[in-house]
Amino acid sequence: MRALTEDELRAALVNADADERRLATMPHDLVLADWDHLDFFAWRDPRSRGRAYLVTERAGRPVGVVLRAAETTSRARSAMCNVCHTMQPADQVSLFTARKAGDAGVQGDSVGTYICADLSCHENVRLAAPLAPSEVRASVDRRIDGTRHRAEAFVDRVRGEQGE
Ligand SMILES: [Zn+2]
């Protein structure tokens, strides 16, 4: 995706109010972000526990959402992230909810899904070992495309557009 500045990242948050945009803390390694290789940009707020952000690129424009991580974790032993489809120990997957954009959000509507607690889906899907040497490239590419598609679909649901 195109390299984004701190101001662009803040402005991209479609379900945030002015205070939330202003208070959003950027990741410490923002200057090191390898934008050329990113399909979307996600991070936990370094200062505000439980707050996180997911920014995608739609038609060349950044569109992102503010997320809140649930405090409780599942009692199951393992859980699957709904973005990268990686199985993780349950405490490494969190329920994230996002207030919907616009009037729906004002009325209390929100969208929730389970995502890797540290939002490292982008790396996880690339690090996951292939099931067999023969399925290496094509299947990794499919997983990468799927991860991007699911991250974008989630943002669309928060925007109030039809997603998955
Ligand atoms: Zn994930």
PDB file of C-alpha atoms and ligand atoms in Angstrom:
ATOM      1  CA  MET A   1       0.000   0.000   0.000  1.00  0.00           C
ATOM      2  CA  ARG A   2       0.967   3.651  -0.347  1.00  0.00           C
ATOM      3  CA  ALA A   3       3.033   5.059   2.545  1.00  0.00           C
ATOM      4  CA  LEU A   4       0.825   6.911   5.008  1.00  0.00           C
ATOM      5  CA  THR A   5       1.669   9.713   7.392  1.00  0.00           C
ATOM      6  CA  GLU A   6       0.497   9.944  10.966  1.00  0.00           C
ATOM      7  CA  ASP A   7      -2.112  12.547   9.976  1.00  0.00           C
ATOM      8  CA  GLU A   8      -3.425  10.368   7.161  1.00  0.00           C
ATOM      9  CA  LEU A   9      -3.732   7.385   9.486  1.00  0.00           C
ATOM     10  CA  ARG A  10      -5.726   9.433  12.006  1.00  0.00           C
ATOM     11  CA  ALA A  11      -7.968  10.938   9.327  1.00  0.00           C
ATOM     12  CA  ALA A  12      -8.654   7.472   7.884  1.00  0.00           C
ATOM     13  CA  LEU A  13     -10.464   6.247  11.026  1.00  0.00           C
ATOM     14  CA  VAL A  14     -14.091   6.223   9.837  1.00  0.00           C
ATOM     15  CA  ASN A  15     -15.697   5.220  13.135  1.00  0.00           C
ATOM     16  CA  ALA A  16     -13.726   7.584  15.384  1.00  0.00           C
ATOM     17  CA  ASP A  17     -14.790  10.950  16.761  1.00  0.00           C
ATOM     18  CA  ALA A  18     -12.461  13.952  16.848  1.00  0.00           C
ATOM     19  CA  ASP A  19     -11.124  13.071  20.309  1.00  0.00           C
ATOM     20  CA  GLU A  20     -10.383   9.483  19.358  1.00  0.00           C
ATOM     21  CA  ARG A  21      -8.523  10.626  16.264  1.00  0.00           C
ATOM     22  CA  ARG A  22      -6.491  13.098  18.270  1.00  0.00           C
ATOM     23  CA  LEU A  23      -5.700  10.601  21.045  1.00  0.00           C
ATOM     24  CA  ALA A  24      -4.739   7.742  18.748  1.00  0.00           C
ATOM     25  CA  THR A  25      -1.100   6.874  19.450  1.00  0.00           C
ATOM     26  CA  MET A  26       0.964   5.732  16.505  1.00  0.00           C
ATOM     27  CA  PRO A  27       3.138   2.627  16.713  1.00  0.00           C
ATOM     28  CA  HIS A  28       6.712   3.367  17.791  1.00  0.00           C
ATOM     29  CA  ASP A  29       8.071   1.782  14.631  1.00  0.00           C
ATOM     30  CA  LEU A  30       5.868   3.735  12.208  1.00  0.00           C
ATOM     31  CA  VAL A  31       8.905   5.196  10.436  1.00  0.00           C
ATOM     32  CA  LEU A  32      10.172   1.681   9.808  1.00  0.00           C
ATOM     33  CA  ALA A  33       6.939   0.440   8.215  1.00  0.00           C
ATOM     34  CA  ASP A  34       7.647  -1.359   4.949  1.00  0.00           C
ATOM     35  CA  TRP A  35       4.635   0.054   3.095  1.00  0.00           C
ATOM     36  CA  ASP A  36       5.458  -1.551  -0.242  1.00  0.00           C
ATOM     37  CA  HIS A  37       4.958  -4.963   1.328  1.00  0.00           C
ATOM     38  CA  LEU A  38       1.894  -4.163   3.426  1.00  0.00           C
ATOM     39  CA  ASP A  39      -1.644  -5.070   2.371  1.00  0.00           C
ATOM     40  CA  PHE A  40      -3.075  -3.272   5.390  1.00  0.00           C
ATOM     41  CA  PHE A  41      -1.707  -1.617   8.529  1.00  0.00           C
ATOM     42  CA  ALA A  42      -2.780  -2.654  12.029  1.00  0.00           C
ATOM     43  CA  TRP A  43      -1.451  -1.833  15.478  1.00  0.00           C
ATOM     44  CA  ARG A  44      -2.283  -1.770  19.176  1.00  0.00           C
ATOM     45  CA  ASP A  45      -2.324   1.676  20.752  1.00  0.00           C
ATOM     46  CA  PRO A  46       0.955   1.830  22.730  1.00  0.00           C
ATOM     47  CA  ARG A  47      -0.597   4.123  25.351  1.00  0.00           C
ATOM     48  CA  SER A  48      -4.229   3.080  25.573  1.00  0.00           C
ATOM     49  CA  ARG A  49      -4.690  -0.515  26.701  1.00  0.00           C
ATOM     50  CA  GLY A  50      -7.328  -2.327  24.746  1.00  0.00           C
ATOM     51  CA  ARG A  51      -7.423   0.058  21.829  1.00  0.00           C
ATOM     52  CA  ALA A  52      -6.271  -0.909  18.349  1.00  0.00           C
ATOM     53  CA  TYR A  53      -6.464   0.239  14.745  1.00  0.00           C
ATOM     54  CA  LEU A  54      -6.826  -1.407  11.366  1.00  0.00           C
ATOM     55  CA  VAL A  55      -6.236   0.672   8.238  1.00  0.00           C
ATOM     56  CA  THR A  56      -6.834  -0.685   4.742  1.00  0.00           C
ATOM     57  CA  GLU A  57      -6.456   0.922   1.344  1.00  0.00           C
ATOM     58  CA  ARG A  58      -9.540   1.216  -0.859  1.00  0.00           C
ATOM     59  CA  ALA A  59      -9.233   2.637  -4.364  1.00  0.00           C
ATOM     60  CA  GLY A  60      -5.994   4.343  -3.373  1.00  0.00           C
ATOM     61  CA  ARG A  61      -7.460   5.928  -0.253  1.00  0.00           C
ATOM     62  CA  PRO A  62      -6.800   4.853   3.352  1.00  0.00           C
ATOM     63  CA  VAL A  63      -9.897   3.649   5.231  1.00  0.00           C
ATOM     64  CA  GLY A  64      -9.478   2.439   8.784  1.00  0.00           C
ATOM     65  CA  VAL A  65     -11.289   1.675  12.007  1.00  0.00           C
ATOM     66  CA  VAL A  66     -10.727   1.974  15.763  1.00  0.00           C
ATOM     67  CA  LEU A  67     -11.090  -1.334  17.603  1.00  0.00           C
ATOM     68  CA  ARG A  68     -11.498  -2.256  21.234  1.00  0.00           C
ATOM     69  CA  ALA A  69     -10.090  -5.505  22.542  1.00  0.00           C
ATOM     70  CA  ALA A  70     -12.201  -7.472  25.013  1.00  0.00           C
ATOM     71  CA  GLU A  71     -10.586  -7.977  28.419  1.00  0.00           C
ATOM     72  CA  THR A  72     -11.610 -11.583  28.718  1.00  0.00           C
ATOM     73  CA  THR A  73     -10.108 -14.385  26.721  1.00  0.00           C
ATOM     74  CA  SER A  74     -11.758 -17.583  25.652  1.00  0.00           C
ATOM     75  CA  ARG A  75     -11.395 -20.643  27.874  1.00  0.00           C
ATOM     76  CA  ALA A  76     -10.741 -22.803  24.882  1.00  0.00           C
ATOM     77  CA  ARG A  77      -7.184 -23.983  24.411  1.00  0.00           C
ATOM     78  CA  SER A  78      -6.834 -22.635  20.918  1.00  0.00           C
ATOM     79  CA  ALA A  79      -8.711 -20.230  18.700  1.00  0.00           C
ATOM     80  CA  MET A  80      -8.678 -19.131  15.100  1.00  0.00           C
ATOM     81  CA  CYS A  81      -8.112 -15.583  13.956  1.00  0.00           C
ATOM     82  CA  ASN A  82     -10.895 -14.533  11.587  1.00  0.00           C
ATOM     83  CA  VAL A  83      -8.562 -12.357   9.521  1.00  0.00           C
ATOM     84  CA  CYS A  84      -5.516 -14.532   8.816  1.00  0.00           C
ATOM     85  CA  HIS A  85      -7.210 -17.874   9.617  1.00  0.00           C
ATOM     86  CA  THR A  86      -4.215 -18.927  11.729  1.00  0.00           C
ATOM     87  CA  MET A  87      -4.831 -21.223  14.713  1.00  0.00           C
ATOM     88  CA  GLN A  88      -3.311 -19.715  17.854  1.00  0.00           C
ATOM     89  CA  PRO A  89      -3.214 -20.450  21.565  1.00  0.00           C
ATOM     90  CA  ALA A  90      -6.493 -18.931  22.834  1.00  0.00           C
ATOM     91  CA  ASP A  91      -4.782 -16.159  24.782  1.00  0.00           C
ATOM     92  CA  GLN A  92      -3.183 -14.880  21.581  1.00  0.00           C
ATOM     93  CA  VAL A  93      -6.523 -14.256  19.894  1.00  0.00           C
ATOM     94  CA  SER A  94      -8.794 -11.448  21.147  1.00  0.00           C
ATOM     95  CA  LEU A  95     -12.354 -10.415  20.479  1.00  0.00           C
ATOM     96  CA  PHE A  96     -12.130  -6.971  18.904  1.00  0.00           C
ATOM     97  CA  THR A  97     -15.211  -4.808  18.517  1.00  0.00           C
ATOM     98  CA  ALA A  98     -15.613  -1.683  16.439  1.00  0.00           C
ATOM     99  CA  ARG A  99     -18.385   0.860  16.792  1.00  0.00           C
ATOM    100  CA  LYS A 100     -20.092   1.245  13.435  1.00  0.00           C
ATOM    101  CA  ALA A 101     -19.495   4.429  11.497  1.00  0.00           C
ATOM    102  CA  GLY A 102     -22.157   7.118  11.238  1.00  0.00           C
ATOM    103  CA  ASP A 103     -25.681   6.977  12.680  1.00  0.00           C
ATOM    104  CA  ALA A 104     -25.575   3.244  13.306  1.00  0.00           C
ATOM    105  CA  GLY A 105     -22.623   3.738  15.659  1.00  0.00           C
ATOM    106  CA  VAL A 106     -24.338   6.612  17.448  1.00  0.00           C
ATOM    107  CA  GLN A 107     -27.230   4.226  18.103  1.00  0.00           C
ATOM    108  CA  GLY A 108     -24.848   1.693  19.590  1.00  0.00           C
ATOM    109  CA  ASP A 109     -24.317  -0.724  16.709  1.00  0.00           C
ATOM    110  CA  SER A 110     -20.975  -2.467  16.662  1.00  0.00           C
ATOM    111  CA  VAL A 111     -19.213  -5.237  14.792  1.00  0.00           C
ATOM    112  CA  GLY A 112     -16.980  -7.791  16.486  1.00  0.00           C
ATOM    113  CA  THR A 113     -14.601 -10.476  15.387  1.00  0.00           C
ATOM    114  CA  TYR A 114     -11.713 -12.565  16.713  1.00  0.00           C
ATOM    115  CA  ILE A 115      -8.308 -11.336  15.550  1.00  0.00           C
ATOM    116  CA  CYS A 116      -4.705 -12.103  16.555  1.00  0.00           C
ATOM    117  CA  ALA A 117      -4.258 -10.199  19.846  1.00  0.00           C
ATOM    118  CA  ASP A 118      -1.145  -8.390  18.596  1.00  0.00           C
ATOM    119  CA  LEU A 119      -2.721  -7.823  15.140  1.00  0.00           C
ATOM    120  CA  SER A 120       0.227  -9.514  13.470  1.00  0.00           C
ATOM    121  CA  CYS A 121      -1.952 -11.246  10.858  1.00  0.00           C
ATOM    122  CA  HIS A 122       0.048  -9.739   8.055  1.00  0.00           C
ATOM    123  CA  GLU A 123       3.217 -11.499   9.287  1.00  0.00           C
ATOM    124  CA  ASN A 124       1.483 -14.633  10.570  1.00  0.00           C
ATOM    125  CA  VAL A 125       0.036 -15.550   7.227  1.00  0.00           C
ATOM    126  CA  ARG A 126       3.479 -15.275   5.646  1.00  0.00           C
ATOM    127  CA  LEU A 127       5.264 -17.182   8.389  1.00  0.00           C
ATOM    128  CA  ALA A 128       2.802 -20.057   8.569  1.00  0.00           C
ATOM    129  CA  ALA A 129       4.480 -23.208   7.351  1.00  0.00           C
ATOM    130  CA  PRO A 130       2.996 -24.671   4.187  1.00  0.00           C
ATOM    131  CA  LEU A 131       1.257 -28.006   4.627  1.00  0.00           C
ATOM    132  CA  ALA A 132       3.379 -29.684   1.988  1.00  0.00           C
ATOM    133  CA  PRO A 133       6.264 -28.544  -0.226  1.00  0.00           C
ATOM    134  CA  SER A 134       4.132 -28.966  -3.350  1.00  0.00           C
ATOM    135  CA  GLU A 135       1.513 -26.458  -2.284  1.00  0.00           C
ATOM    136  CA  VAL A 136       4.007 -23.788  -1.273  1.00  0.00           C
ATOM    137  CA  ARG A 137       3.610 -20.740  -3.480  1.00  0.00           C
ATOM    138  CA  ALA A 138       0.028 -20.876  -4.687  1.00  0.00           C
ATOM    139  CA  SER A 139      -1.437 -21.646  -1.307  1.00  0.00           C
ATOM    140  CA  VAL A 140       0.608 -19.013   0.511  1.00  0.00           C
ATOM    141  CA  ASP A 141      -0.518 -16.472  -2.079  1.00  0.00           C
ATOM    142  CA  ARG A 142      -4.117 -17.554  -1.569  1.00  0.00           C
ATOM    143  CA  ARG A 143      -3.805 -17.158   2.176  1.00  0.00           C
ATOM    144  CA  ILE A 144      -2.257 -13.713   1.761  1.00  0.00           C
ATOM    145  CA  ASP A 145      -5.054 -12.642  -0.613  1.00  0.00           C
ATOM    146  CA  GLY A 146      -7.678 -14.065   1.742  1.00  0.00           C
ATOM    147  CA  THR A 147      -6.203 -12.226   4.705  1.00  0.00           C
ATOM    148  CA  ARG A 148      -6.285  -8.955   2.845  1.00  0.00           C
ATOM    149  CA  HIS A 149      -9.837  -9.582   1.648  1.00  0.00           C
ATOM    150  CA  ARG A 150     -11.075 -10.412   5.161  1.00  0.00           C
ATOM    151  CA  ALA A 151      -9.399  -7.339   6.692  1.00  0.00           C
ATOM    152  CA  GLU A 152     -11.083  -5.161   4.036  1.00  0.00           C
ATOM    153  CA  ALA A 153     -14.436  -6.909   4.492  1.00  0.00           C
ATOM    154  CA  PHE A 154     -14.310  -6.222   8.220  1.00  0.00           C
ATOM    155  CA  VAL A 155     -13.655  -2.520   7.603  1.00  0.00           C
ATOM    156  CA  ASP A 156     -16.590  -2.508   5.134  1.00  0.00           C
ATOM    157  CA  ARG A 157     -18.891  -3.973   7.781  1.00  0.00           C
ATOM    158  CA  VAL A 158     -17.865  -1.208  10.196  1.00  0.00           C
ATOM    159  CA  ARG A 159     -18.492   1.353   7.447  1.00  0.00           C
ATOM    160  CA  GLY A 160     -21.965  -0.109   7.031  1.00  0.00           C
ATOM    161  CA  GLU A 161     -21.325  -1.590   3.627  1.00  0.00           C
ATOM    162  CA  GLN A 162     -22.027  -5.145   2.682  1.00  0.00           C
ATOM    163  CA  GLY A 163     -19.098  -7.383   3.568  1.00  0.00           C
ATOM    164  CA  GLU A 164     -18.773 -11.049   4.412  1.00  0.00           C
TER     165      GLU A 164
HETATM  166 ZN    ZN B   1      -4.611 -13.070  12.535  1.00  0.00          ZN
END
